[in-house]
mmCIF file of C-alpha atoms in Angstrom:
data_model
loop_
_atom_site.group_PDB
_atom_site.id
_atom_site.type_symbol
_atom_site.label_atom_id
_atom_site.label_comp_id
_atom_site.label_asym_id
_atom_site.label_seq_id
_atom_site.Cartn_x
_atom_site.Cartn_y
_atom_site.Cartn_z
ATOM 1 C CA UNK C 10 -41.862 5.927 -105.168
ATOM 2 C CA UNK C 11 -43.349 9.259 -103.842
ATOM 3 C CA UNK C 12 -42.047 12.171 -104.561
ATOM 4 C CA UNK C 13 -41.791 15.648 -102.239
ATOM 5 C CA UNK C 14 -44.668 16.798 -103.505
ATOM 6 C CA UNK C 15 -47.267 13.809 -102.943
ATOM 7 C CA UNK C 16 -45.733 13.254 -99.718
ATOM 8 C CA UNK C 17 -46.699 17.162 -98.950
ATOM 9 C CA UNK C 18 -50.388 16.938 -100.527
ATOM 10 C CA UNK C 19 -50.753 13.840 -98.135
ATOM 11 C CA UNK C 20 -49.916 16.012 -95.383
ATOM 12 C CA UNK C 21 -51.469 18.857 -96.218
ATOM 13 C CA UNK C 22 -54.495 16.462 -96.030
ATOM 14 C CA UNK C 23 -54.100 15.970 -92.508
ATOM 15 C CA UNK C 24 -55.688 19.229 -90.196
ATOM 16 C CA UNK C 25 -54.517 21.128 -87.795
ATOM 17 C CA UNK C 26 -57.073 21.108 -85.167
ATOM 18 C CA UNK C 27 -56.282 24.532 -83.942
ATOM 19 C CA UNK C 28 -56.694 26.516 -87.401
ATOM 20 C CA UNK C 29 -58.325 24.198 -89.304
ATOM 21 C CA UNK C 30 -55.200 24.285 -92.366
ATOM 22 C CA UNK C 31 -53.524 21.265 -93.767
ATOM 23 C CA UNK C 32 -50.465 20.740 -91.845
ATOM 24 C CA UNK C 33 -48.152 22.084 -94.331
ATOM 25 C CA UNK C 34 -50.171 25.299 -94.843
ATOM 26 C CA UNK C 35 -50.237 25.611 -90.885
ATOM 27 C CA UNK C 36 -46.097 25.761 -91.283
ATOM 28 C CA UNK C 37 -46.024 22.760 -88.822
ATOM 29 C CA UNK C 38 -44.219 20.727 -91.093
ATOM 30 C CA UNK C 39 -40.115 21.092 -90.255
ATOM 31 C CA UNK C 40 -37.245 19.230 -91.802
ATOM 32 C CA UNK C 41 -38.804 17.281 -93.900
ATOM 33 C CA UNK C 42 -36.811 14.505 -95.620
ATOM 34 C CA UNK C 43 -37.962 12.579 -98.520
ATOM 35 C CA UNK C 44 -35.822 9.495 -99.572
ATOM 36 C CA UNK C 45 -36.625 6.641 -101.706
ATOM 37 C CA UNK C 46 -39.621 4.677 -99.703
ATOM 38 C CA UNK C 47 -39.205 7.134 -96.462
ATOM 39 C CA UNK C 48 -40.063 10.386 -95.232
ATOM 40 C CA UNK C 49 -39.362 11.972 -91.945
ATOM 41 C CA UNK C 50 -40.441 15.615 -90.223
ATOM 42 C CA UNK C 51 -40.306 16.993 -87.487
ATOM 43 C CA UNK C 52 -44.136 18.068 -86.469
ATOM 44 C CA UNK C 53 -43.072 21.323 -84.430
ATOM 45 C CA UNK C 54 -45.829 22.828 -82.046
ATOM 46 C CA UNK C 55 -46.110 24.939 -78.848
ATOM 47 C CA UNK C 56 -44.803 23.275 -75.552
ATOM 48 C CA UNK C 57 -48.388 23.787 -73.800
ATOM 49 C CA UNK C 58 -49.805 21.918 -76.751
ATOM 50 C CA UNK C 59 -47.542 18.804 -77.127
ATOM 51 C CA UNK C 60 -49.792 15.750 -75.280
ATOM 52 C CA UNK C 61 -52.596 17.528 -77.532
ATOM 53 C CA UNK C 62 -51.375 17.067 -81.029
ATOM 54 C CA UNK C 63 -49.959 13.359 -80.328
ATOM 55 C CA UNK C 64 -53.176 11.823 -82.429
ATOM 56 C CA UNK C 65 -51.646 14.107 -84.888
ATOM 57 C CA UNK C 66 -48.640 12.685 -85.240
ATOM 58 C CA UNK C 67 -50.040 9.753 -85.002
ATOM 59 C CA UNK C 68 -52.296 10.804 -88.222
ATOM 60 C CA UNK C 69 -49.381 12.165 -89.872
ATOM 61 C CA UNK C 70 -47.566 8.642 -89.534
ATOM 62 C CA UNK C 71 -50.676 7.186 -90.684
ATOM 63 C CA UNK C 72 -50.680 9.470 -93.532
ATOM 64 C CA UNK C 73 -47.393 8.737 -95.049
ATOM 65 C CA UNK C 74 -47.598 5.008 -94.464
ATOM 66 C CA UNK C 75 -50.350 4.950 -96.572
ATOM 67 C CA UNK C 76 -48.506 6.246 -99.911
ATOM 68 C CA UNK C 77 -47.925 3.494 -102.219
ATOM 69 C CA UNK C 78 -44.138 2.212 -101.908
ATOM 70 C CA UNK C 79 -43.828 4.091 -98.615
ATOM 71 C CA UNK C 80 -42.191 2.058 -96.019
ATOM 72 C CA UNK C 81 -40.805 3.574 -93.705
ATOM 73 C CA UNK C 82 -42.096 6.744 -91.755
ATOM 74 C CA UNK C 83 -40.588 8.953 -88.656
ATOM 75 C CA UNK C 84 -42.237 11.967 -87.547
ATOM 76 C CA UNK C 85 -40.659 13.484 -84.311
ATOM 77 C CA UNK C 86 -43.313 15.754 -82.393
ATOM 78 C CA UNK C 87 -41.402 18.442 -81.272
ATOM 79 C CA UNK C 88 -41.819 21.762 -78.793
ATOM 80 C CA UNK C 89 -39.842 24.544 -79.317
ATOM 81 C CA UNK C 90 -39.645 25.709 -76.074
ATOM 82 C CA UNK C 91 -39.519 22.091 -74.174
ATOM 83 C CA UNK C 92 -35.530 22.509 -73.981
ATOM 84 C CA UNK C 93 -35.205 25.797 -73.112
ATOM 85 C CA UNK C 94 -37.752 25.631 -70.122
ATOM 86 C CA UNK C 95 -35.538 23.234 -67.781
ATOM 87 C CA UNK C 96 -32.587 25.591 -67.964
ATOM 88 C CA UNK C 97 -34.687 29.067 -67.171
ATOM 89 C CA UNK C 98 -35.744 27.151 -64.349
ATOM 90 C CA UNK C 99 -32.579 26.379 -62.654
ATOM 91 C CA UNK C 100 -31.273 30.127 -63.092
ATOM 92 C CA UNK C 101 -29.105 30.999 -60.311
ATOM 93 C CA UNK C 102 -26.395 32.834 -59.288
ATOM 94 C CA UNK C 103 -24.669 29.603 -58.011
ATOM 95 C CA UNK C 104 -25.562 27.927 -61.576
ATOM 96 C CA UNK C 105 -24.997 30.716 -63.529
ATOM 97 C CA UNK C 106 -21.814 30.960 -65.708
ATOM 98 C CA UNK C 107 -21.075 34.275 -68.189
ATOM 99 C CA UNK C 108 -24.767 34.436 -68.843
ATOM 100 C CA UNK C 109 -25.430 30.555 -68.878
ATOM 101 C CA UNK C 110 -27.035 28.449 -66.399
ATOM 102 C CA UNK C 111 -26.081 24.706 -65.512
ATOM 103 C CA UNK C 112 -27.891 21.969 -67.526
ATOM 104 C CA UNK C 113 -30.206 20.062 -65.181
ATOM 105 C CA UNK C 114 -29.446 16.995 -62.987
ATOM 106 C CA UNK C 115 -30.720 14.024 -65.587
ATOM 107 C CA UNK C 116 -33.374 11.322 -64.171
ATOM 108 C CA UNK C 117 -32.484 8.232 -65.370
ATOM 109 C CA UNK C 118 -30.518 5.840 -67.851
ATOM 110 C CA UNK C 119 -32.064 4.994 -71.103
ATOM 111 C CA UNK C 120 -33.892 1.491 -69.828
ATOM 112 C CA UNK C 121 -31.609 -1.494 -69.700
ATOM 113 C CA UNK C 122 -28.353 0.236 -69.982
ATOM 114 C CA UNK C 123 -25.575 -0.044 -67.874
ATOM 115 C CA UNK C 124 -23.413 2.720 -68.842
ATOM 116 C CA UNK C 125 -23.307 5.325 -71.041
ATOM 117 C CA UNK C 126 -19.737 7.227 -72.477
ATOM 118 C CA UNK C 127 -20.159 10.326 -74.032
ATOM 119 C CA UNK C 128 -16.985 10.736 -76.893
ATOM 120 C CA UNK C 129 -16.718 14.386 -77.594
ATOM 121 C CA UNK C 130 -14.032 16.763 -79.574
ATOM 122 C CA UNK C 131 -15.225 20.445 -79.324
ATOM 123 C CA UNK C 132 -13.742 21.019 -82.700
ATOM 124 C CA UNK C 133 -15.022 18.980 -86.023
ATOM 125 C CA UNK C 134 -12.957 17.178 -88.177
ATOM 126 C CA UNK C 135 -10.277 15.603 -85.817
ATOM 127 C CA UNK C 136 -11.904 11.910 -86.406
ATOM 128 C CA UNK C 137 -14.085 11.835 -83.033
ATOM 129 C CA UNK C 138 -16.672 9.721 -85.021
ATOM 130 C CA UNK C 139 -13.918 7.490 -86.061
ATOM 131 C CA UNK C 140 -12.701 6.953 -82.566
ATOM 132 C CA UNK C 141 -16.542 6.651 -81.280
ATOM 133 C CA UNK C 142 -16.760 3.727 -84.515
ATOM 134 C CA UNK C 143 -13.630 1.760 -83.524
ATOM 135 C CA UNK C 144 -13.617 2.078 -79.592
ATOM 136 C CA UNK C 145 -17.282 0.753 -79.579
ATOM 137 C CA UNK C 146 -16.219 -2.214 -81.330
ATOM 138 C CA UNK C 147 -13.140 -2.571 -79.571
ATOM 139 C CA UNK C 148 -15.773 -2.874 -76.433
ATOM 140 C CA UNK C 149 -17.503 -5.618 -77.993
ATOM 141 C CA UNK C 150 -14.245 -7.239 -78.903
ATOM 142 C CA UNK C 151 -13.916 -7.761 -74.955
ATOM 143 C CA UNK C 152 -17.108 -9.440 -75.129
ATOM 144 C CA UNK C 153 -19.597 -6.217 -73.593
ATOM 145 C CA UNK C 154 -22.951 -5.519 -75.665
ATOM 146 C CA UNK C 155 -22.624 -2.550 -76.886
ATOM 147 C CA UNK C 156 -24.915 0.199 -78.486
ATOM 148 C CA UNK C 157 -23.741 3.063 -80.799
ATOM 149 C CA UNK C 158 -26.211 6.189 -80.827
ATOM 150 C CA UNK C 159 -24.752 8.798 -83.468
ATOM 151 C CA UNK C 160 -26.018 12.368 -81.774
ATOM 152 C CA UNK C 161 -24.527 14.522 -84.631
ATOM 153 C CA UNK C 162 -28.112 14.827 -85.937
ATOM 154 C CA UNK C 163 -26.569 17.576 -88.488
ATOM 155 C CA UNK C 164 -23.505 15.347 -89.960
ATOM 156 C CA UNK C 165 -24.478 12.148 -88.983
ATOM 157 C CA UNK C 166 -21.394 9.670 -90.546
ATOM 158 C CA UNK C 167 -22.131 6.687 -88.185
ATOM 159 C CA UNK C 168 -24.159 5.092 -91.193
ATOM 160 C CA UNK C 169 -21.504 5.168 -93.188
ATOM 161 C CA UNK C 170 -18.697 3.938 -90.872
ATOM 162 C CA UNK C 171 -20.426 0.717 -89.968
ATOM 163 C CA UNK C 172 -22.174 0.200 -93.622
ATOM 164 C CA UNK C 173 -25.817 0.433 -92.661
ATOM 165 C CA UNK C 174 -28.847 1.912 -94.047
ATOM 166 C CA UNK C 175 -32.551 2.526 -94.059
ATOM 167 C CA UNK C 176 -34.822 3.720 -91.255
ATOM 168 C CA UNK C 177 -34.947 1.012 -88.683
ATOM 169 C CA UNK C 178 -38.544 -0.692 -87.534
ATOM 170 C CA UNK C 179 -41.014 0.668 -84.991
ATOM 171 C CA UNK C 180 -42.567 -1.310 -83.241
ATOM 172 C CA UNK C 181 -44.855 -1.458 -79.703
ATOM 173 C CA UNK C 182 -43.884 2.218 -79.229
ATOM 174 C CA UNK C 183 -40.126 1.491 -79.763
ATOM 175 C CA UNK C 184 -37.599 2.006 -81.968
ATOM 176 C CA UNK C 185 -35.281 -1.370 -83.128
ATOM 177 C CA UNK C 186 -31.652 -0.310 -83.836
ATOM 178 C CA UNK C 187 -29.563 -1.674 -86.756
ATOM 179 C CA UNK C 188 -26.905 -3.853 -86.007
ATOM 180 C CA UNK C 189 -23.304 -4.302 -87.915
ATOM 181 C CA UNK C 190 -20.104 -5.721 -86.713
ATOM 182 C CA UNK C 191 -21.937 -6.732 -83.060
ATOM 183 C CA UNK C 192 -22.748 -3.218 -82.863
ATOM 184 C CA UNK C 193 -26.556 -1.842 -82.048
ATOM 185 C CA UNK C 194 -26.488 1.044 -83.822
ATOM 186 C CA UNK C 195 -29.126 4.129 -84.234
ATOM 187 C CA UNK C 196 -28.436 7.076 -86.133
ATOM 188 C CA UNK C 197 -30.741 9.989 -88.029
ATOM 189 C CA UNK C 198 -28.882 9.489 -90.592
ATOM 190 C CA UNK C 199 -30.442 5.950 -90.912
ATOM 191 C CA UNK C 200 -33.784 8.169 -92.054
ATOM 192 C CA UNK C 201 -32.169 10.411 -94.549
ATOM 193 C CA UNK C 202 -29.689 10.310 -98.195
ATOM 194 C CA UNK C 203 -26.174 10.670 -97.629
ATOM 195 C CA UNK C 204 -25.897 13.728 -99.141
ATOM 196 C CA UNK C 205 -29.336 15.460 -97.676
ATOM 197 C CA UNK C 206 -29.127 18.355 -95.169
ATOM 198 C CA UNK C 207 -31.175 18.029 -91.624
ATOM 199 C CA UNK C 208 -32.134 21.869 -91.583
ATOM 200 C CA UNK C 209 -33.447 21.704 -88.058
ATOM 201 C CA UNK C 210 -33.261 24.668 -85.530
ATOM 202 C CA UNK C 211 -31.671 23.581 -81.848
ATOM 203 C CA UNK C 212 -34.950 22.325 -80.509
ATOM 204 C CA UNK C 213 -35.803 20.009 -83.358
ATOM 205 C CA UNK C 214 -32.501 18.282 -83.176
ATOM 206 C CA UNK C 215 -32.539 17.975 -79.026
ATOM 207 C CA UNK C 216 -35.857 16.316 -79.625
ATOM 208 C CA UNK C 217 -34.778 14.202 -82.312
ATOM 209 C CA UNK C 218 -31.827 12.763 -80.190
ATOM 210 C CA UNK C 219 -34.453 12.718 -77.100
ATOM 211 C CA UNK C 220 -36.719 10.107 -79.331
ATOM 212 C CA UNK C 221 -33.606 8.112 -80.214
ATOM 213 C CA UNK C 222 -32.338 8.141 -76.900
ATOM 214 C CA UNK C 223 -34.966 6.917 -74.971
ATOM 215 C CA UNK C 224 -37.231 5.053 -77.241
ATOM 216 C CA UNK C 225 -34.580 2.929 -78.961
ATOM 217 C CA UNK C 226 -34.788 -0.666 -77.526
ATOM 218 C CA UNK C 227 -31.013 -1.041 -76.922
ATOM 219 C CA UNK C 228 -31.321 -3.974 -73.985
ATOM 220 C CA UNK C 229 -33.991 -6.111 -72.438
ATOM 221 C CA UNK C 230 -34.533 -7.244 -68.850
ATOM 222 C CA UNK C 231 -33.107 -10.305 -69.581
ATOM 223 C CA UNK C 232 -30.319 -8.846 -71.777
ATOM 224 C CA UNK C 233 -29.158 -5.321 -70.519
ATOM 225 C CA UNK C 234 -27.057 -3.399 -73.156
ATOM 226 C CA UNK C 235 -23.575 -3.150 -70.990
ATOM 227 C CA UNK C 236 -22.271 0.143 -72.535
ATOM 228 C CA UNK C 237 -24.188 2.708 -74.737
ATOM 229 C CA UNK C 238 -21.336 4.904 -77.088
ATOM 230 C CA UNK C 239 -22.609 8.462 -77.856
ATOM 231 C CA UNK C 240 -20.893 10.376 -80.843
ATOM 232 C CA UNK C 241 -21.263 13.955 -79.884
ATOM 233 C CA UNK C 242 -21.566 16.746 -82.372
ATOM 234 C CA UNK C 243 -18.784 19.259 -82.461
ATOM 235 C CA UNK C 244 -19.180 21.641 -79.821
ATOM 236 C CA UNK C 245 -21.056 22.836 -76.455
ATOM 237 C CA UNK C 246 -24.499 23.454 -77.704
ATOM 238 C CA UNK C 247 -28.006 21.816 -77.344
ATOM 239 C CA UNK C 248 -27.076 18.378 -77.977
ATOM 240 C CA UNK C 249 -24.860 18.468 -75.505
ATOM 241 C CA UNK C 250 -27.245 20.195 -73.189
ATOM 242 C CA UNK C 251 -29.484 17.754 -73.990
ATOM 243 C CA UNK C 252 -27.983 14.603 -73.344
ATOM 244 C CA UNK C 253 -27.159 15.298 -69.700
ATOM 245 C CA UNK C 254 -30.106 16.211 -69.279
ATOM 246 C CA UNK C 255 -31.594 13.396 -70.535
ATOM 247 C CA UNK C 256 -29.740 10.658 -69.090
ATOM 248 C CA UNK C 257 -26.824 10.836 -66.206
ATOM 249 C CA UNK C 258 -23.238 9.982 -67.948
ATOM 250 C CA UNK C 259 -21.118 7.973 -66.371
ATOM 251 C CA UNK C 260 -18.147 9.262 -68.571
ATOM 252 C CA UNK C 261 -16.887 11.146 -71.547
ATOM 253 C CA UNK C 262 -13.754 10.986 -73.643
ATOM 254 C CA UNK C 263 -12.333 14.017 -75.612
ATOM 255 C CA UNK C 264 -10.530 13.148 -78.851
ATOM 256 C CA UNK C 265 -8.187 16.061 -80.262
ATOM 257 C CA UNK C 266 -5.150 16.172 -83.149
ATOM 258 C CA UNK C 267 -1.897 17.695 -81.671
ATOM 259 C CA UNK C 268 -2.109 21.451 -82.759
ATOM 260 C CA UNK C 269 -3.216 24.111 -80.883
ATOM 261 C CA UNK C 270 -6.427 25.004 -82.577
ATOM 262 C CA UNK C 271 -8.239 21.979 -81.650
ATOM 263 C CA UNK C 272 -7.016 21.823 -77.957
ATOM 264 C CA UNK C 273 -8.270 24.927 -77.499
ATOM 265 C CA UNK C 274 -11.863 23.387 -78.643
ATOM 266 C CA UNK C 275 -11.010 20.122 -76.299
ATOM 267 C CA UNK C 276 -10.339 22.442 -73.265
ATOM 268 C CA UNK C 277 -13.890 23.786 -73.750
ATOM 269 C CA UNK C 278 -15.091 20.711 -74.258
ATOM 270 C CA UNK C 279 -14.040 19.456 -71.131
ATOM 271 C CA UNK C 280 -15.153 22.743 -68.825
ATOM 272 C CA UNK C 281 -18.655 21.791 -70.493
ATOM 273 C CA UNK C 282 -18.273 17.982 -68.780
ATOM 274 C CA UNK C 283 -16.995 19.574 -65.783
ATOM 275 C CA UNK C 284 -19.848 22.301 -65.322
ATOM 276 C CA UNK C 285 -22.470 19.017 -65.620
ATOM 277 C CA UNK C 286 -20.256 17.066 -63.544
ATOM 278 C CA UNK C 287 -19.223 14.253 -65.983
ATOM 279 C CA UNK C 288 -16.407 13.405 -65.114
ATOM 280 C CA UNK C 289 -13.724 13.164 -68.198
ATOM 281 C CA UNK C 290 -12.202 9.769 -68.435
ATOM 282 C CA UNK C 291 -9.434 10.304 -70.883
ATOM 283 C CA UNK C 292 -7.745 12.813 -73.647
ATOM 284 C CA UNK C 293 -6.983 10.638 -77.293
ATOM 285 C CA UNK C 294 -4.369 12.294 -79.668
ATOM 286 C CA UNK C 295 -5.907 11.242 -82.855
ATOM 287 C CA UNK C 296 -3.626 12.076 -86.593
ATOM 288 C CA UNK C 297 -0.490 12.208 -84.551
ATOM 289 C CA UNK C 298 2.369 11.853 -87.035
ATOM 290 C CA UNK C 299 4.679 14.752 -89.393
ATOM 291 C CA UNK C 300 1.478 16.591 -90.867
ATOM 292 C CA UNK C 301 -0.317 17.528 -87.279
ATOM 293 C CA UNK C 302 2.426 17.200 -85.047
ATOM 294 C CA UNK C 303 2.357 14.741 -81.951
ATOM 295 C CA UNK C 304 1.971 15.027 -78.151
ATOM 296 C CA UNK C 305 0.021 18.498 -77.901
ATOM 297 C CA UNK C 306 -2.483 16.476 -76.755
ATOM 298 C CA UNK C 307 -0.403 14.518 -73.518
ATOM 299 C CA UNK C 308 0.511 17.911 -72.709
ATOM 300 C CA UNK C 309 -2.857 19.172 -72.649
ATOM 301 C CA UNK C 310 -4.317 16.392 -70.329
ATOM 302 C CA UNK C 311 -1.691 17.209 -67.826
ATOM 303 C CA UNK C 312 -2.519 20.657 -67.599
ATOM 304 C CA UNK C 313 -6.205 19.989 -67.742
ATOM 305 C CA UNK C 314 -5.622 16.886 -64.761
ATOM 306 C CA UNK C 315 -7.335 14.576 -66.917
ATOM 307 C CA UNK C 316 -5.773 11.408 -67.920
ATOM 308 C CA UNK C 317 -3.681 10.976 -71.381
ATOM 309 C CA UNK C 318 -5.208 7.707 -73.183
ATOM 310 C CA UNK C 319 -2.854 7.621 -75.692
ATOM 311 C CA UNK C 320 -2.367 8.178 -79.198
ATOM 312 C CA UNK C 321 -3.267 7.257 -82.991
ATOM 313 C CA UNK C 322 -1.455 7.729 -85.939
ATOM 314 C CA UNK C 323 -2.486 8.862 -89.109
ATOM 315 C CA UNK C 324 -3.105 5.960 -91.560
ATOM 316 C CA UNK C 325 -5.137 5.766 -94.757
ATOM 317 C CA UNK C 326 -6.571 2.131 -93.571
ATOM 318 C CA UNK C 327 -7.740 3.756 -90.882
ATOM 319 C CA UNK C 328 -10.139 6.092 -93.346
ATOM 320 C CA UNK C 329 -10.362 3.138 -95.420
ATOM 321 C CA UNK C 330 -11.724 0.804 -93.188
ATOM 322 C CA UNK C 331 -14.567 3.882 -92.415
ATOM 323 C CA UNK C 332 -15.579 4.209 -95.854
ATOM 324 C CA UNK C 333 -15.830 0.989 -96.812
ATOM 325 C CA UNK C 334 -18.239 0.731 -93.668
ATOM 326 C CA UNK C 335 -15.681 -2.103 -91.666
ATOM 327 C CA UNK C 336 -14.036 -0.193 -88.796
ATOM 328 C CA UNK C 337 -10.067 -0.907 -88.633
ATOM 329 C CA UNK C 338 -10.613 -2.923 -85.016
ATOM 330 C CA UNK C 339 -12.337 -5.489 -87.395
ATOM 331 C CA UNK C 340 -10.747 -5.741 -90.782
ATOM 332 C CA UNK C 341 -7.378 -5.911 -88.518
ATOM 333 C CA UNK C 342 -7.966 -7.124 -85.391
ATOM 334 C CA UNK C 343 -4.003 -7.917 -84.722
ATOM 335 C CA UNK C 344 -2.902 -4.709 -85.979
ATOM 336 C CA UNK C 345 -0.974 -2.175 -84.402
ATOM 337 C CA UNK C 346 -4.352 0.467 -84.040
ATOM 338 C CA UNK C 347 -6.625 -2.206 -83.390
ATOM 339 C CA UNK C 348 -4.743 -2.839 -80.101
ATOM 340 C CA UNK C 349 -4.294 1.062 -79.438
ATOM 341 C CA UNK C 350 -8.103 0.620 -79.289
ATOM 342 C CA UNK C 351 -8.082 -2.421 -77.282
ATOM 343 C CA UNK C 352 -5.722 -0.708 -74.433
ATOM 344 C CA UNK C 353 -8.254 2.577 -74.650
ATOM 345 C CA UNK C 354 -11.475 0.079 -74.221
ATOM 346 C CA UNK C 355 -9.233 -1.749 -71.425
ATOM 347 C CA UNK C 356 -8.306 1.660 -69.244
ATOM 348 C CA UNK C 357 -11.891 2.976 -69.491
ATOM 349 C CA UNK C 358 -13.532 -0.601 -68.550
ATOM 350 C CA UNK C 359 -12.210 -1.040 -65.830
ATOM 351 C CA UNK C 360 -13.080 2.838 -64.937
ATOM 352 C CA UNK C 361 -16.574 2.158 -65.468
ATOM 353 C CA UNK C 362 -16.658 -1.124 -64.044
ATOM 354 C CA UNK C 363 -17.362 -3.042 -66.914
#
């Protein structure tokens, strides 16, 4: 298989038509991942100059696909200052907020999607992916099609949860998602090692989730994708920003353990959905139990006016079932979490009119 350093001669081979370098000795190369038969970058260039370096991409793609044992190629053109642009230009005193304006009003839905539910924590590490995982599935357990699009481009875990790998095909300018457990699922961790870093600035990553947003093939005409599940990276930066920007969301869920520490992160969380005007559908209590304490969260959502979902308890099967790629709602469909998932896909159904 290639190694980093054909892959960046074969680059380097390609020109830069504005100074004439390789690529690589241009510094447009960014991110570049290199793992077993596929390689990914992110081809980073000047906003003004994005339709004009397309045939390099293209050339790039082209490139790579032509190294022996090379299989499967993603390069994401990027502009630095694409994401920033929409923002400065809604600068207001009516949108403005400590220093920050309000993201845009988004266009339109990825095509052939019904719905789309943002699940969000603020704080990492309180099992939001696990929740995202296991309340997509519960979805499809009611009989919706559902798609899973993992948006924590830095730690994405999605891969792991639902026991897929390798970079999924392209094909007629779209991307094909994986699917597991009656799940379409798209991830950028489908493109890299489980143990590689995606050392991309903001801008890279709001492209990357841009690309796998809207040029994933998640429904057809004649078969629209009823609900599309987006795991959120911790936080209230670009992704985020991104997203609604990018497509209008017709919900988002917050999931938080008990303590203090990470309400505080769901309470920003939720001013972020409220500033976009998302509206918050629901507050999960994940780990409730002896070590993190229960109903901090139930509290929380009547303060905040949001509605209380209901809680999870901590259990190993539960972190089981995620490593060994089978989400719980599907090794135990009768069990007692499985149908704490079932009432959570139930309430917010029927809120999205599903």
């Amino acid at each position: 298989m290639p190694d980093r350093e054909t892959v960046l001669a074969a680059l380097d081979a390609v020109i830069d038509p504005k100074t004439g370098q390789g690529l690589v000795a241009a510094g447009l190369v960014q991110g570049l991942v290199v793992a077993e038969d596929r390689a990914g970058f992110a081809l980073e260039v000047a906003a003004s100059d994005a339709a004009f370096y397309a045939p390099v991409r293209d050339a790039a793609e082209a490139a790579l696909k032509a190294l022996p044992g090379m299989t499967r190629v993603a390069v994401v053109l990027t502009a630095e200052t694409v994401a920033a642009t929409p923002r400065r230009a809604s600068l207001s005193p009516q949108a403005v907020d400590q220093g920050r304006p309000k993201a845009p009003v988004a266009a339109a839905r990825p095509a052939h999607v019904r719905r789309v539910l943002a699940v969000a924590s603020g704080k990492g590490g309180v099992g939001k992916s696990t929740v995202a995982v296991n309340l997509a599935a519960a979805f499809a357990a009611r009989g919706l099609s559902v798609g899973l699009l993992d948006a924590d481009v830095y730690g994405p875990s999605i891969p792991t949860m639902l026991g897929v790998s390798g970079a999924p095909e392209y094909i007629d300018n779209a991307i094909t998602p994986h699917v597991s457990h009656g799940l379409k699922v798209m991830s950028v961790g489908l493109l890299t090692k489980a143990n590689d870093a995606m050392i991309w600035r903001g801008p890279m990553a709001s492209q990357a989730l841009t690309q796998m947003l809207t040029q994933t093939r998640w429904g057809t005409e004649d078969a629209l994708l009823d609900i599309l599940v987006v795991d959120l990276p911790p936080g209230t930066g670009d992704v985020q920003l991104t997203l609604v920007q990018k497509t209008p969301l017709d919900g988002a869920i917050i999931v938080s353990t008990p303590q203090e520490v990470a309400l505080a992160d769901a309470r920003r969380a939720h001013t972020l959905f409220q500033k976009v005007e998302t509206p918050t559908l629901g507050l999960i209590e994940n780990m409730t139990g002896p070590v993190f304490g229960r109903g901090g969260a139930e509290a929380e959502a009547a303060r905040l006016g949001i509605p209380y979902l209901g809680d999870l308890p901590l259990d190993a099967a539960v972190r089981e079932g995620g490593d060994a790629g089978v989400p719980i709602v599907v090794s135990d469909p009768d069990g007692d979490i499985a149908g704490r998932f079932a009432g959570f896909a139930e309430a917010l159904a029927k809120k999205l009119e599903l």
